[in-house]
Amino acid sequence: MDLQRNVILGYLFISLSVCLSSCRSLSMSMSWSFQDMSWGSLGTVRSYSNFHADRDALEIQTALEQKDANNLVRILTNRSYVQRKQILEVYQSITEKVSDLVAGVKKAVSGDLATLLLGLMMTPLHFQAHRLRMAMEGLGTDEETLLEILCTTSSQQLKDISAAYNTIFQKDLEKDLKGESSGDFTKLLMALLRREEGVGGLQTDTEALSQALDAKKADPWIAILTTRNPDHLNKVLNRLESEREQMVDEALQKRFSGDLKLGLRTLVCCIRNPHVYLAQRLENMETAVVQGVMVARCEEDLLCVRAAFLRKTGTSLYTALQKAFTGDHLQALLAICRSED
């Protein structure tokens, strides 16, 4: 476990260093800009009204020296990413190197809390790129995390994440995904990564998917599900269920197997309702999953995920976190979650 955490923190160090050196060019060149991510009313973490980057940077410096986890959590979970970026820039100007901050966080706090706080200080693009890399690092592949990101992210965002991945790790995301998969599952991952919306007829697409189920052919499912808009696909899936008198998820379970089955079922669930899918991901309260989803969505649509979690489990996400985690790590997660439902 310690080795795994050291690997994670090592990649976070690389990501955070690259983040600071490239954030200005990224914000100008990528359509998923920092301004776009100061997201309306569906995020739980928003801009702090009485914000002063200089003051926060000095308080963080003091908190690191005193190993004051409470103040680190208070500041970093109560600022938007744009504000945290400004704090990082001020801190870097004070200390002259970002490694002081990374080393300071690792000394002041440990384990999962350190991972969480360092994740918050990365750009959203870099954070998702980091999660993709960690899903492919070491023995075995975390297919569910790969699918979560690929199935819940727009095509333009994926292009931007791919560019960030190359910048951070000097690796090609497409090649890495191919190296971690095989067969029809590779085809699905590539189609998700490259997807562009096309045009299809309601009945034509329904018939193609139905025939592919009978023949146990994956290609039509991959092609249609990755090249149509969600509204159209929901109509197709509803008609397919009506005509076959069988739920799509049940049909996929019976016709396909292995990673391909997991991938198609995940994609269908995300087409139906991505917030329900993310709520399902959170149910088991696995630390890496909880931190990944909450940090990735906290300024975008975590309120929607919270609502879906409550409907699905009958328990608020806030309460579920209190039952699963403890100490300063819990306080950080609760601060991101923000409140009861």
XYZ file of C-alpha atoms in Angstrom:
341
model
C 0.000 0.000 0.000
C 2.838 2.428 0.859
C 4.532 1.645 -2.468
C 1.304 2.292 -4.338
C 0.800 5.610 -2.539
C 4.381 6.641 -3.319
C 3.763 5.908 -6.999
C 0.575 7.967 -6.892
C 2.284 10.871 -5.135
C 5.167 10.656 -7.589
C 2.836 11.030 -10.542
C 1.028 13.841 -8.750
C 4.356 15.628 -8.367
C 5.037 15.298 -12.091
C 1.503 16.414 -12.958
C 1.549 19.381 -10.606
C 4.967 20.553 -11.836
C 3.865 20.385 -15.472
C 0.569 22.002 -14.507
C 2.270 25.139 -13.209
C 4.663 25.421 -16.134
C 1.986 24.998 -18.786
C -1.250 26.328 -17.293
C -1.098 29.671 -19.121
C -0.707 28.106 -22.557
C -3.333 25.495 -21.828
C -5.869 28.072 -20.724
C -5.367 29.963 -24.005
C -5.294 26.993 -26.382
C -7.807 24.511 -24.989
C -11.535 24.918 -25.375
C -12.137 23.362 -21.942
C -10.805 26.539 -20.364
C -10.568 27.548 -16.749
C -13.276 30.123 -17.361
C -15.595 27.447 -18.766
C -15.037 25.408 -15.635
C -16.210 28.056 -13.202
C -19.449 26.229 -13.597
C -22.805 27.537 -12.543
C -24.958 26.032 -9.918
C -24.325 22.301 -10.317
C -20.905 22.192 -8.679
C -20.364 22.021 -4.926
C -17.054 23.916 -4.892
C -17.334 27.501 -6.100
C -15.324 30.687 -6.060
C -14.657 32.040 -2.578
C -16.053 35.561 -2.346
C -13.471 37.047 0.039
C -10.504 35.676 -1.874
C -6.932 36.954 -1.509
C -4.293 34.745 -3.137
C -1.406 36.346 -1.219
C -3.067 35.741 2.132
C -3.977 32.146 1.269
C -0.456 31.367 0.048
C 1.065 32.657 3.286
C -1.478 30.725 5.377
C -0.689 27.558 3.433
C 3.026 28.122 3.968
C 2.419 28.443 7.722
C 0.110 25.418 7.743
C 2.773 23.324 6.028
C 5.430 24.400 8.513
C 3.134 23.574 11.445
C 1.721 20.430 9.809
C -1.727 21.943 10.220
C -3.981 19.671 8.172
C -7.122 21.485 9.268
C -6.103 24.795 7.680
C -4.842 23.110 4.516
C -8.208 21.400 4.113
C -10.115 24.586 4.965
C -8.396 26.620 2.277
C -7.931 24.129 -0.546
C -11.462 22.683 -0.427
C -13.104 26.094 -0.215
C -11.569 27.686 -3.314
C -12.364 27.152 -6.978
C -9.694 25.700 -9.231
C -9.011 29.119 -10.753
C -8.391 30.481 -7.238
C -6.213 27.516 -6.243
C -4.174 28.129 -9.413
C -3.579 31.727 -8.336
C -2.540 30.546 -4.859
C -0.073 28.105 -6.418
C 1.447 30.826 -8.565
C 1.895 33.127 -5.544
C 3.330 30.266 -3.480
C 5.740 29.415 -6.271
C 6.891 33.050 -6.456
C 7.523 33.026 -2.695
C 9.436 29.740 -2.518
C 10.796 29.765 -6.099
C 9.957 26.096 -6.719
C 6.777 24.039 -6.674
C 8.629 21.018 -5.246
C 8.606 22.810 -1.876
C 4.820 22.704 -1.899
C 4.624 19.054 -2.923
C 7.230 18.044 -0.347
C 5.522 20.215 2.265
C 2.139 18.598 1.693
C 3.700 15.129 1.906
C 5.340 16.068 5.215
C 2.312 17.846 6.679
C -0.238 15.184 5.781
C 0.015 11.624 4.577
C -1.656 8.917 2.551
C -5.043 9.525 1.008
C -5.373 13.070 2.319
C -2.104 14.083 0.638
C -3.290 12.517 -2.615
C -6.604 14.368 -2.369
C -5.075 17.787 -1.658
C -2.470 17.467 -4.410
C -5.222 16.390 -6.797
C -7.188 19.534 -5.984
C -4.207 21.664 -6.954
C -4.016 20.218 -10.465
C -5.925 21.544 -13.467
C -9.073 19.499 -14.229
C -7.430 18.356 -17.448
C -4.267 17.215 -15.706
C -6.235 15.506 -12.960
C -8.171 13.347 -15.423
C -5.006 12.613 -17.382
C -3.357 11.587 -14.116
C -6.277 9.252 -13.298
C -5.995 7.612 -16.713
C -2.277 7.017 -16.202
C -2.800 5.534 -12.739
C -5.509 3.218 -14.137
C -2.883 1.713 -16.447
C 0.073 1.760 -14.048
C 1.506 -1.390 -12.481
C 0.041 -4.873 -12.515
C -3.421 -5.101 -14.000
C -5.585 -2.402 -15.531
C -8.406 -0.496 -13.866
C -10.879 -0.788 -16.741
C -13.700 0.786 -14.759
C -11.814 4.050 -14.236
C -10.813 4.147 -17.903
C -14.438 3.671 -18.884
C -15.696 6.212 -16.350
C -13.563 8.956 -17.852
C -14.036 7.982 -21.499
C -17.813 7.517 -21.191
C -18.617 10.634 -19.143
C -16.404 13.127 -20.967
C -17.217 14.989 -24.179
C -15.219 14.421 -27.349
C -13.571 17.851 -27.144
C -12.680 17.374 -23.489
C -11.086 14.018 -24.347
C -8.943 15.686 -26.997
C -7.783 18.183 -24.406
C -7.119 15.463 -21.829
C -5.134 13.506 -24.425
C -2.994 16.574 -25.061
C -2.462 17.050 -21.318
C -1.560 13.353 -20.962
C 1.121 13.712 -23.638
C 2.482 16.874 -22.007
C 2.711 15.361 -18.523
C 3.900 11.841 -19.228
C 5.497 12.194 -22.678
C 3.306 9.299 -23.782
C 0.531 8.876 -26.329
C -2.793 8.090 -24.646
C -4.134 6.148 -27.609
C -1.054 3.912 -27.747
C -1.184 3.315 -23.991
C -4.859 2.350 -24.139
C -4.148 -0.067 -26.980
C -1.346 -1.603 -24.940
C -3.680 -2.208 -21.986
C -6.547 -3.810 -23.934
C -7.284 -6.210 -26.750
C -9.870 -7.230 -29.316
C -13.292 -5.610 -29.390
C -12.605 -3.836 -26.096
C -9.741 -1.976 -27.767
C -12.098 -1.020 -30.592
C -14.540 0.379 -28.048
C -11.872 2.420 -26.231
C -10.560 3.849 -29.502
C -14.076 4.719 -30.677
C -14.763 6.504 -27.386
C -11.490 8.419 -27.551
C -12.056 9.515 -31.156
C -15.817 9.838 -31.158
C -17.605 12.345 -33.337
C -21.375 12.701 -33.620
C -22.927 11.420 -36.820
C -26.448 10.990 -38.135
C -28.547 7.832 -37.907
C -32.178 6.896 -38.382
C -34.206 5.780 -35.387
C -35.530 2.579 -36.921
C -32.342 1.872 -38.872
C -30.188 2.085 -35.745
C -32.673 0.053 -33.696
C -32.705 -2.749 -36.257
C -28.908 -2.722 -36.552
C -28.478 -3.092 -32.793
C -31.119 -5.816 -32.582
C -29.521 -7.831 -35.373
C -26.106 -7.397 -33.773
C -27.453 -8.798 -30.498
C -28.768 -11.877 -32.298
C -25.451 -12.363 -34.071
C -23.380 -11.391 -31.003
C -21.523 -8.803 -33.076
C -19.940 -5.904 -31.247
C -19.046 -3.622 -34.166
C -22.543 -2.169 -34.777
C -22.954 -1.441 -31.080
C -19.587 0.290 -30.892
C -20.188 2.286 -34.077
C -23.687 3.496 -33.198
C -23.195 4.192 -29.488
C -20.091 6.311 -30.135
C -21.350 8.338 -33.112
C -24.845 9.480 -32.102
C -26.061 12.113 -29.651
C -27.567 10.958 -26.328
C -31.123 12.065 -27.137
C -31.180 9.972 -30.282
C -29.552 7.013 -28.557
C -32.074 7.064 -25.716
C -34.881 6.854 -28.268
C -33.112 3.983 -30.012
C -32.541 2.081 -26.756
C -36.137 2.610 -25.648
C -37.466 1.302 -28.948
C -35.066 -1.637 -28.836
C -36.331 -2.605 -25.380
C -39.937 -2.261 -26.524
C -39.474 -4.368 -29.638
C -37.440 -7.104 -27.945
C -39.361 -6.964 -24.659
C -36.050 -7.087 -22.829
C -33.947 -4.509 -21.013
C -30.830 -3.505 -22.921
C -28.578 -4.195 -19.951
C -29.930 -7.723 -19.648
C -29.458 -8.332 -23.373
C -25.849 -7.143 -23.251
C -25.115 -9.378 -20.276
C -26.382 -12.424 -22.166
C -24.760 -11.692 -25.541
C -21.299 -10.381 -24.642
C -18.579 -11.188 -22.138
C -15.479 -9.841 -20.397
C -14.266 -6.267 -20.720
C -16.405 -5.665 -23.798
C -19.549 -6.462 -21.848
C -18.425 -4.152 -19.055
C -17.665 -1.410 -21.562
C -20.969 -1.599 -23.435
C -23.010 -1.765 -20.234
C -21.109 1.220 -18.833
C -21.588 3.235 -22.003
C -25.321 2.495 -22.111
C -25.673 3.501 -18.464
C -23.847 6.785 -19.146
C -26.015 7.473 -22.186
C -29.104 6.897 -20.060
C -27.953 9.016 -17.119
C -24.274 9.723 -16.380
C -25.074 10.958 -12.858
C -26.728 7.653 -11.950
C -23.663 5.847 -13.262
C -21.323 8.012 -11.174
C -23.530 7.460 -8.118
C -23.163 3.712 -8.672
C -19.401 4.157 -8.819
C -19.487 5.815 -5.406
C -21.650 3.185 -3.691
C -18.809 0.926 -2.550
C -16.937 3.889 -1.051
C -13.572 2.806 -2.497
C -11.099 5.558 -1.662
C -9.551 6.047 -5.109
C -12.939 6.036 -6.806
C -14.531 8.419 -4.307
C -11.644 10.883 -4.535
C -11.456 10.608 -8.306
C -15.149 11.229 -8.918
C -15.539 13.957 -6.300
C -12.471 15.962 -7.314
C -13.251 15.587 -11.021
C -16.897 16.647 -10.673
C -16.848 19.072 -7.734
C -16.974 22.187 -9.914
C -19.090 20.664 -12.671
C -22.069 18.607 -11.544
C -21.456 16.964 -8.160
C -24.857 18.238 -6.974
C -26.463 16.054 -9.651
C -24.359 13.074 -8.570
C -25.383 13.699 -4.955
C -29.061 13.713 -5.929
C -28.662 10.491 -7.927
C -26.826 8.852 -5.013
C -29.649 9.730 -2.631
C -32.325 8.391 -4.997
C -30.417 5.175 -5.612
C -29.278 4.330 -2.081
C -31.757 6.144 0.160
C -28.769 7.681 1.948
C -27.136 11.032 1.278
C -23.579 11.038 -0.020
C -22.627 13.211 2.960
C -23.845 10.554 5.415
C -22.265 7.706 3.436
C -18.896 9.459 3.569
C -19.193 9.845 7.352
C -19.706 6.104 7.690
C -16.766 5.167 5.447
C -13.963 7.622 6.296
C -12.427 9.283 9.337
C -10.257 12.163 10.516
C -8.923 14.977 8.360
C -9.459 12.900 5.232
C -13.170 12.724 6.051
C -13.317 16.471 6.684
C -11.783 17.135 3.284
C -14.302 14.871 1.531
C -17.204 16.440 3.432
C -15.989 19.911 2.487
C -16.030 18.923 -1.193
C -19.435 17.246 -0.838
C -20.498 20.447 0.949
C -23.773 19.517 2.679
C -26.497 17.021 3.457
C -29.333 16.409 0.989
